[in-house]
Each structure stands twice: as structure tokens, then as C-alpha cells.
DNA sequence: TCAAAAGTGTTGAACATACACCCATGA
DNA sequence: TCATGGGTGTATGTTCAACACTTTTGA
């Protein structure tokens, strides 16, 4: 136990942003996320989650939104609180240089495929395939590696009992696309016919009556995700 | 939107503490929780969740633990982060008197039946049946009513996919007691024989080989909860 | 031997998995 | 017409709720 600890306290808001893009090698749909290169100590040169100090005037979720827009150009609709990280001795590597205690409230964002087009790569912002972070980006700054691992675990757990996968898709979509989202997140193939039945049975999508045109073959029906009965979501309305 | 907002920022840690005790009227096992009466503005006289400002030297969970011990005399083993509440205009009733922006990180605690004996009622601390808070305690201070409702919802949701119910029981216990815990949380009766099979099938308990003695009738086997395979828990190890 | 709770067995219904098969379109 | 993915039907196995039934104890 340290004899002397930090005496000042700072509150930061960071985000883990997930988008689905084809993998550079295999071509299969995979999870990507943007990281920001630190341009000062501590951890100068390392990659970190996008984030920043909390403006006392701003709601937590607003803070996440603005930082995200500033760094990536994105304004994801799906933004959800993940966890608050605040051990007194976080980011051990930085202890000497920064005696400041930082509590980070971490959000995760899911980017819709049609929103993803607005993504702009900033000077020190780069996107990485989520499962290749260690090789491609090296060890992350602070405890962000732990945070990322947790976010991935949560995403994969939550996708099977909650309709969050829909958050990756535009307004209207064929079921095959929804299935691809599930397959990308879970990293395994799903039987198309059984998938269809399960999704329709749980009532989280509804038929729009329209069909997709210009497909290579038989045109699939288009669905939209049903308004949430909030049977599943545990997101919080504070007021 | 207010033209002028708070300019200072404070970080507090609060807890929702659940224990199981017989209901004063029906005698059935129900959820109880301790509240603290506020002795100064804002919200003087109202009941609030136990909590306090974060000491910069202390881990978040430690802070929850110490406050809890100070107010209730308890040291619950099960302590888990619930959510961070931090909208800029929380606790609207207090806006005039306190221009300070407070972000609260809320933990929930589950008290084991054998730990509950150590509970000490302080001067301004009182326990209430969770579902009767509105009638018995009136509207809570700040947004604590919302927080409590969320905690209850989460507890009831989580009990069905995670073995948290075990956290209410001592080291060794008969299955009937575990069933009573589930029944108390979910507020409905469960079939004893099917309950037994389900619990044994999920492998979250193991037979101790011992039996309870001195029961009115046939002595039940005693079980203990198996060490967590952490297939279920999403609690975080920060290091 | 009786009451009461522990614990086992059985049945029918609901659901999931695997996979055969038909449908609709562009080329 | 063929190839391809969309979409439906069906057989088999598994899980689950309901409840009859047996077991074991204290009184």
C-alpha cells in the first residue's frame, strides 16, 4: 500500500466505439474500433480510447458524444454506459508523472453501417480490427487494454439476450444482414433458416412489406427493428 | 436548457444494500434496505441512500465499503458496481441551493443472512421493505428513487441468469433456503422439485455431504455454492 | 402412525437443431 | 435454364412445467 496517494481527483469520459467493416485479409465482416494516439505524457505515443475530461455543464453521455464527434466525425445513435473505472492506482505506468487520480466513466457506442460513412480519420486517429489490437496497436495507454477486453466480452454476452445487433444496421435491412452482424460479433456461422425463425419469434423486427431490389438473386424482404418494449434494455432514463 | 450551469464537480459513491428479512405483516421473506435521513439541505429530513464523497486515496469499492460500515455496521461480501449517475441537472429540487454538480457512482450490496446479524441501526439510519419505500419513507432525496427502482429491476433480472441469489446465504445451506431467496426476490412461488433439478443442473452448488439437523422433519442435505467459473459474472478485475 | 418437508420419476408440451426442399430472381 | 441465396417444412432430440409418488425424519 502506497504511503502517499493522489490528492486531486479528475473525472473523464471515454468511449469504446464498435463498427463493422470487412477484415483487411479475410474480407469477412469484423469489429473495428478507433483509437487515438497520445501526444503527451503519460504514455506518449501509445494508443488510447477516445475521451476527455468531463465538462461540468455537460451530461455524461453528451460528453461522450462530443468527444466522439470531434475525434472520429461520428455521431452514433447507440451509446450506452459500460462501467466506471476508478481504482486509486489505475494506470500504474503513469504514477510518477501524474499524481492526479482519474476516474473514467466509459461508454460504448455501436455505429450503424450507414452512419459509418461519415467517419473521418483525424491526424492521430486510426481504426483497428478489435481482435488484432495487441498486434497492430501494441499495448494501450493506461488500463485501456483491460477496458477494451471488458467491452468486447460484454458485447458478445449481450448480443445473445438483447437486440443490440440491430444497432449496427440502417433503418431497413434484410434478415441475412442481421445474421451477418451476429456472425461477425460471435465469430461463428449461424443456420439461416433457424436464425430467421428465432428472430421472428422474439418479435424484435417487423416486416416493412418492401423488398430489396437489384440483388444478385431472389430479392429478400426488408425488415425494421420494432420499437423497444424495453423488456430487454436496461438503459437508464434518469428523469 | 439553463443559461448557467454548475461549475464545480464532485464525485460521490452511494450504495443500495439489499438484505432479506421477514415482512412485518405477511411474515414472508422480502427485500429490505437501509436509508439514511438527511440532516441538512438540500433535501433535509428526507431519506437517501447511504453514501458520501469519494476520498481521492480510496478505490471506488473501498469507499462504498467504508461508508456502509460506518452507517449500518455491515461489511457485505457481495459488492458490485451498478451504474454512474451524472446528468448535469440531477436532483432538480436542489438546484437553487447547490450549484455543485455531483456525479454518483452507485454500488449494490447483497447481505448474507449470517452477516445481517451485525447490522446496527444508527441514529438516522432505518431499514425499509424495498417494495414499500414510497409509502413508508416518502419520496427519496435527489434522484435516489430512480436509482433504487433501477437497482431492483436489475436484481430481479440478474437473479435469473446468474447465481447471485447465493450471495444472500451463509456458507452452507439447504436447497429449500435457496429457493426461498429466489421466491423472495422474484415475488412468486417456485416448484420445489423443478427448482432442485435446475439448480443442480447448472452446477452452481455442490453437495457438502452433510445434512441439517434438528429440523421439524426429514433433514435436508446441505450445499455450498461452487467456486465461480466466471462464466456468469461480469465483475471487473482492474489489474 | 401421522404430518410435513425432502427428494425422485414420469408425462406431455414447447422449443431448438439439422437439414431436405421449394421459390424467385439475374444472368 | 442454371446458379444462388431467400424462405418454408419437418423429423429428431432436448429442455421444462406440472404433478404423482416415495422417503425420512420428529412428534
mmCIF file of N, CA and C (backbone and C1' of nucleotides) in Angstrom, chain B residues 176 179 193 196-197 211 217-218 220-221, chain C residues 2-11:
data_model
loop_
_atom_site.group_PDB
_atom_site.id
_atom_site.type_symbol
_atom_site.label_atom_id
_atom_site.label_comp_id
_atom_site.label_asym_id
_atom_site.label_seq_id
_atom_site.Cartn_x
_atom_site.Cartn_y
_atom_site.Cartn_z
ATOM 1 N N UNK B 176 -33.868 -25.686 -0.061
ATOM 2 C CA UNK B 176 -35.134 -25.003 0.204
ATOM 3 C C UNK B 176 -34.890 -23.541 0.562
ATOM 4 N N UNK B 179 -34.192 -21.642 -2.520
ATOM 5 C CA UNK B 179 -35.456 -21.414 -3.232
ATOM 6 C C UNK B 179 -36.217 -20.252 -2.614
ATOM 7 N N UNK B 193 -39.467 -29.233 -6.686
ATOM 8 C CA UNK B 193 -38.758 -30.321 -7.364
ATOM 9 C C UNK B 193 -38.069 -29.820 -8.629
ATOM 10 N N UNK B 196 -35.011 -27.659 -7.691
ATOM 11 C CA UNK B 196 -33.871 -28.516 -7.346
ATOM 12 C C UNK B 196 -33.117 -28.967 -8.592
ATOM 13 N N UNK B 197 -33.873 -29.489 -9.557
ATOM 14 C CA UNK B 197 -33.224 -30.003 -10.765
ATOM 15 C C UNK B 197 -32.469 -28.905 -11.510
ATOM 16 N N UNK B 211 -25.842 -32.979 6.435
ATOM 17 C CA UNK B 211 -27.265 -32.672 6.471
ATOM 18 C C UNK B 211 -27.552 -31.742 7.628
ATOM 19 N N UNK B 217 -38.698 -32.000 10.267
ATOM 20 C CA UNK B 217 -38.929 -33.293 9.625
ATOM 21 C C UNK B 217 -37.682 -33.800 8.913
ATOM 22 N N UNK B 218 -37.864 -34.430 7.798
ATOM 23 C CA UNK B 218 -36.708 -35.064 7.137
ATOM 24 C C UNK B 218 -35.559 -34.074 6.925
ATOM 25 N N UNK B 220 -32.673 -32.074 5.450
ATOM 26 C CA UNK B 220 -32.219 -31.809 4.084
ATOM 27 C C UNK B 220 -30.703 -31.816 3.974
ATOM 28 N N UNK B 221 -30.208 -32.132 2.785
ATOM 29 C CA UNK B 221 -28.777 -32.038 2.511
ATOM 30 C C UNK B 221 -28.322 -30.586 2.556
ATOM 31 P P DC C 2 -52.249 -43.340 10.718
ATOM 32 O "O5'" DC C 2 -52.285 -41.753 10.859
ATOM 33 C "C5'" DC C 2 -51.946 -41.176 12.124
ATOM 34 C "C4'" DC C 2 -51.262 -39.826 11.943
ATOM 35 C "C3'" DC C 2 -51.426 -39.195 10.563
ATOM 36 O "O3'" DC C 2 -51.680 -37.812 10.745
ATOM 37 C "C1'" DC C 2 -49.135 -39.296 11.126
ATOM 38 P P DA C 3 -52.259 -36.956 9.523
ATOM 39 O "O5'" DA C 3 -51.309 -35.677 9.549
ATOM 40 C "C5'" DA C 3 -50.905 -35.121 10.799
ATOM 41 C "C4'" DA C 3 -49.681 -34.269 10.599
ATOM 42 C "C3'" DA C 3 -49.697 -33.429 9.321
ATOM 43 O "O3'" DA C 3 -49.179 -32.151 9.645
ATOM 44 C "C1'" DA C 3 -47.778 -34.800 9.324
ATOM 45 P P DA C 4 -49.230 -30.963 8.550
ATOM 46 O "O5'" DA C 4 -47.727 -30.917 8.044
ATOM 47 C "C5'" DA C 4 -46.683 -30.748 9.010
ATOM 48 C "C4'" DA C 4 -45.364 -30.898 8.310
ATOM 49 C "C3'" DA C 4 -45.303 -30.201 6.941
ATOM 50 O "O3'" DA C 4 -44.101 -29.480 6.864
ATOM 51 C "C1'" DA C 4 -44.617 -32.424 6.739
ATOM 52 P P DA C 5 -44.007 -28.180 5.864
ATOM 53 O "O5'" DA C 5 -42.579 -28.320 5.194
ATOM 54 C "C5'" DA C 5 -41.443 -28.570 6.024
ATOM 55 C "C4'" DA C 5 -40.599 -29.610 5.366
ATOM 56 C "C3'" DA C 5 -40.116 -29.254 3.944
ATOM 57 O "O3'" DA C 5 -38.714 -29.236 3.938
ATOM 58 C "C1'" DA C 5 -40.877 -31.485 4.092
ATOM 59 P P DA C 6 -37.852 -29.128 2.604
ATOM 60 O "O5'" DA C 6 -37.401 -30.639 2.351
ATOM 61 C "C5'" DA C 6 -36.526 -31.248 3.288
ATOM 62 C "C4'" DA C 6 -35.996 -32.552 2.730
ATOM 63 C "C3'" DA C 6 -35.253 -32.429 1.411
ATOM 64 O "O3'" DA C 6 -34.117 -33.284 1.464
ATOM 65 C "C1'" DA C 6 -37.130 -33.866 1.146
ATOM 66 P P DG C 7 -32.953 -33.145 0.382
ATOM 67 O "O5'" DG C 7 -33.551 -34.019 -0.802
ATOM 68 C "C5'" DG C 7 -33.557 -35.446 -0.652
ATOM 69 C "C4'" DG C 7 -34.400 -36.048 -1.726
ATOM 70 C "C3'" DG C 7 -33.972 -35.764 -3.177
ATOM 71 O "O3'" DG C 7 -33.353 -36.917 -3.689
ATOM 72 C "C1'" DG C 7 -36.323 -35.873 -2.893
ATOM 73 P P DT C 8 -33.012 -37.132 -5.236
ATOM 74 O "O5'" DT C 8 -34.305 -37.906 -5.761
ATOM 75 C "C5'" DT C 8 -34.591 -39.204 -5.265
ATOM 76 C "C4'" DT C 8 -35.613 -39.889 -6.167
ATOM 77 C "C3'" DT C 8 -35.250 -39.939 -7.646
ATOM 78 O "O3'" DT C 8 -35.540 -41.248 -8.122
ATOM 79 C "C1'" DT C 8 -37.383 -38.951 -7.387
ATOM 80 P P DG C 9 -35.224 -41.612 -9.651
ATOM 81 O "O5'" DG C 9 -36.682 -41.594 -10.305
ATOM 82 C "C5'" DG C 9 -37.789 -42.053 -9.540
ATOM 83 C "C4'" DG C 9 -39.017 -42.187 -10.421
ATOM 84 C "C3'" DG C 9 -38.744 -42.345 -11.919
ATOM 85 O "O3'" DG C 9 -39.707 -43.269 -12.431
ATOM 86 C "C1'" DG C 9 -39.986 -40.331 -11.546
ATOM 87 P P DT C 10 -39.896 -43.530 -14.007
ATOM 88 O "O5'" DT C 10 -41.018 -42.475 -14.406
ATOM 89 C "C5'" DT C 10 -42.299 -42.552 -13.781
ATOM 90 C "C4'" DT C 10 -43.299 -41.728 -14.583
ATOM 91 C "C3'" DT C 10 -43.109 -41.781 -16.100
ATOM 92 O "O3'" DT C 10 -44.393 -41.744 -16.690
ATOM 93 C "C1'" DT C 10 -42.991 -39.557 -15.416
ATOM 94 P P DT C 11 -44.616 -42.243 -18.181
ATOM 95 O "O5'" DT C 11 -45.780 -41.303 -18.714
ATOM 96 C "C5'" DT C 11 -46.619 -40.585 -17.789
ATOM 97 C "C4'" DT C 11 -46.846 -39.189 -18.309
ATOM 98 C "C3'" DT C 11 -46.812 -39.073 -19.835
ATOM 99 O "O3'" DT C 11 -48.048 -38.602 -20.295
ATOM 100 C "C1'" DT C 11 -45.582 -37.324 -18.803
#
